[in-house]
XYZ file of C-alpha atoms in Angstrom:
200
model
C -31.542 -22.141 -18.964
C -32.922 -21.332 -22.429
C -32.388 -23.824 -25.417
C -29.405 -21.555 -26.556
C -27.645 -21.938 -23.245
C -28.521 -25.627 -22.578
C -27.062 -26.292 -26.290
C -23.866 -24.254 -25.269
C -23.302 -26.029 -22.033
C -23.740 -29.382 -23.689
C -21.542 -28.659 -26.499
C -18.490 -27.913 -24.188
C -18.545 -31.527 -22.746
C -14.836 -31.648 -22.068
C -14.920 -28.908 -19.454
C -17.204 -28.259 -16.316
C -19.054 -25.023 -15.188
C -16.966 -22.795 -12.970
C -20.024 -21.375 -11.306
C -18.130 -19.151 -8.870
C -16.369 -17.254 -11.698
C -19.653 -17.305 -13.764
C -21.653 -15.488 -11.186
C -18.814 -13.061 -10.274
C -18.727 -12.265 -13.890
C -22.436 -11.973 -14.234
C -22.991 -9.662 -11.234
C -26.047 -8.148 -11.367
C -26.874 -8.525 -14.845
C -29.060 -11.469 -16.425
C -26.950 -14.369 -17.125
C -25.721 -14.660 -20.732
C -23.638 -17.116 -22.477
C -20.553 -14.625 -22.377
C -20.642 -14.855 -18.713
C -19.921 -18.383 -18.540
C -16.506 -19.480 -17.225
C -15.161 -23.241 -17.378
C -12.460 -25.246 -15.815
C -11.145 -28.556 -16.979
C -12.048 -31.685 -15.061
C -9.581 -31.978 -12.393
C -8.456 -28.499 -12.030
C -9.548 -28.024 -8.553
C -11.414 -24.894 -7.310
C -10.436 -21.384 -9.264
C -9.708 -19.777 -5.907
C -6.499 -18.650 -4.216
C -6.514 -17.806 -0.730
C -3.833 -15.117 0.253
C -3.280 -15.214 3.955
C -1.821 -12.245 5.917
C -0.341 -13.472 9.239
C 0.437 -10.922 11.937
C 3.571 -12.061 13.659
C 4.186 -8.633 15.814
C 4.991 -8.757 19.451
C 1.513 -8.207 20.493
C 0.407 -11.453 19.118
C 2.663 -13.218 21.673
C 0.075 -12.073 24.634
C -2.659 -14.310 25.468
C -1.972 -17.186 23.083
C -2.909 -15.118 19.960
C -0.267 -15.996 17.681
C -0.778 -19.689 18.765
C -4.428 -19.419 17.602
C -3.569 -17.716 14.496
C -1.128 -20.500 13.678
C -3.952 -22.851 14.328
C -6.250 -20.848 12.092
C -3.437 -21.051 9.370
C -2.978 -24.568 9.686
C -6.911 -25.475 9.281
C -7.297 -23.152 6.336
C -4.160 -24.804 4.488
C -5.761 -28.209 5.247
C -9.015 -27.264 3.878
C -7.539 -25.859 0.784
C -5.570 -29.023 0.182
C -8.823 -31.000 0.520
C -10.385 -28.480 -1.770
C -7.431 -28.648 -4.192
C -7.427 -24.742 -4.009
C -4.076 -22.506 -4.096
C -2.759 -20.543 -0.935
C -0.154 -17.789 -0.589
C 0.839 -16.692 3.237
C 2.569 -13.354 4.096
C 4.032 -12.759 7.447
C 4.197 -9.179 8.847
C 5.934 -8.257 12.100
C 9.386 -7.395 13.454
C 11.196 -8.915 10.502
C 9.149 -6.901 8.059
C 6.909 -8.408 5.734
C 7.765 -11.424 3.482
C 6.301 -14.607 1.889
C 6.203 -17.629 4.122
C 4.691 -19.505 1.123
C 4.258 -18.289 -2.450
C 0.775 -18.603 -4.157
C 0.565 -22.345 -5.378
C -1.244 -25.269 -4.793
C -1.939 -25.892 -1.120
C 0.257 -28.908 0.337
C -0.759 -31.733 2.463
C 1.624 -31.282 5.626
C 2.391 -27.617 6.802
C 2.948 -28.497 10.810
C 6.788 -28.412 10.100
C 6.876 -24.741 8.901
C 3.923 -23.406 10.670
C 4.870 -24.677 14.336
C 8.263 -22.787 14.512
C 6.884 -19.191 13.684
C 7.466 -16.730 16.368
C 6.678 -13.080 16.633
C 8.483 -9.755 17.426
C 8.249 -5.895 16.881
C 5.604 -3.610 15.329
C 2.753 -4.416 13.193
C 3.705 -3.340 9.583
C 0.496 -4.370 7.922
C 1.042 -1.831 5.088
C 4.159 -3.735 4.122
C 2.448 -6.856 3.917
C -0.407 -5.196 1.741
C 2.597 -4.094 -0.660
C 3.433 -7.709 -1.024
C -0.092 -8.589 -1.598
C -0.946 -6.202 -4.303
C 0.920 -7.788 -7.167
C -0.252 -11.194 -6.142
C -3.776 -10.156 -6.776
C -3.071 -8.319 -9.890
C -1.143 -11.500 -11.294
C -3.591 -14.162 -10.632
C -6.735 -15.277 -12.790
C -8.462 -16.741 -9.952
C -10.765 -15.495 -7.591
C -8.877 -14.033 -4.577
C -10.014 -14.590 -1.130
C -7.750 -12.401 1.528
C -7.718 -13.546 5.170
C -6.127 -11.057 7.639
C -5.138 -12.917 10.996
C -4.568 -10.148 13.432
C -5.287 -8.771 16.774
C -5.692 -5.206 15.191
C -2.667 -3.485 17.027
C -2.037 -1.204 13.827
C -1.692 2.494 14.121
C -3.815 3.402 11.052
C -6.585 1.753 8.927
C -4.726 1.002 5.643
C -6.584 1.468 2.241
C -8.308 -1.639 0.784
C -6.264 -3.813 -1.411
C -7.596 -3.302 -5.022
C -8.957 -6.373 -6.922
C -9.626 -8.816 -4.011
C -13.042 -10.497 -4.594
C -13.440 -11.464 -0.752
C -11.907 -10.716 2.323
C -12.046 -12.203 5.782
C -10.610 -10.449 8.811
C -10.147 -12.921 11.926
C -10.304 -10.797 15.024
C -7.750 -12.387 17.520
C -8.066 -9.413 19.922
C -8.391 -11.461 23.237
C -6.626 -8.574 25.388
C -8.661 -7.002 28.299
C -8.617 -3.706 26.778
C -10.131 -3.914 23.083
C -9.370 -1.375 20.515
C -11.695 -2.998 18.190
C -9.669 -1.967 15.290
C -10.465 -5.229 13.251
C -14.187 -4.411 13.010
C -13.443 -0.864 12.197
C -11.324 -2.211 9.383
C -13.752 -4.666 8.158
C -16.322 -1.849 7.924
C -13.658 0.265 6.034
C -12.680 -2.495 3.573
C -16.439 -3.869 3.388
C -15.097 -7.119 4.509
C -16.364 -9.956 6.686
C -14.965 -9.998 10.283
C -15.128 -13.081 12.364
C -14.104 -13.797 15.924
C -11.798 -16.772 17.108
C -15.087 -18.452 18.437
C -16.710 -18.445 15.293
C -13.543 -19.899 13.637
C -13.371 -22.799 15.956
C -17.076 -23.363 15.150
C -16.497 -23.537 11.648
């Protein structure tokens, strides 16, 4: 850093640099003082994970919903360790609704994740309608996670304002439609398989 930037960073000694938000603000530009973002000590990461959990009837086949719940539980545990925020939206036969509104990740989640069941169609668009205001209201970087087998009729438009998106492809059926990969390309998102989640 230049002497000017060093002086500014040393002057704000009651805060620490939030490099994730700083680099996101900087983009392709050269780093300048107006890009600096800070957070107070002990504030945790400036990220909120917004999870869309597919609980449609097709997720009951081949243990897909059980795998999705395992992914969700692991994500919640990691977010708790990293002191991050999490929100979880369910979509399925009962429509779309918040299982957990965005807030600090909690330590114990088995009691509400384990009983979750699936039914009905795959109203992904309804889940995205709930997601949109949550993205707009937060001042944190948003990492959207979509846990699904991709059994939706159409590819919805990408949610506006999200900073990162990971689609966990849970299509374990013999006949693969590969809609998760198609949606990832449509949204310019990352698509990972269940094996890749297990390795991580």
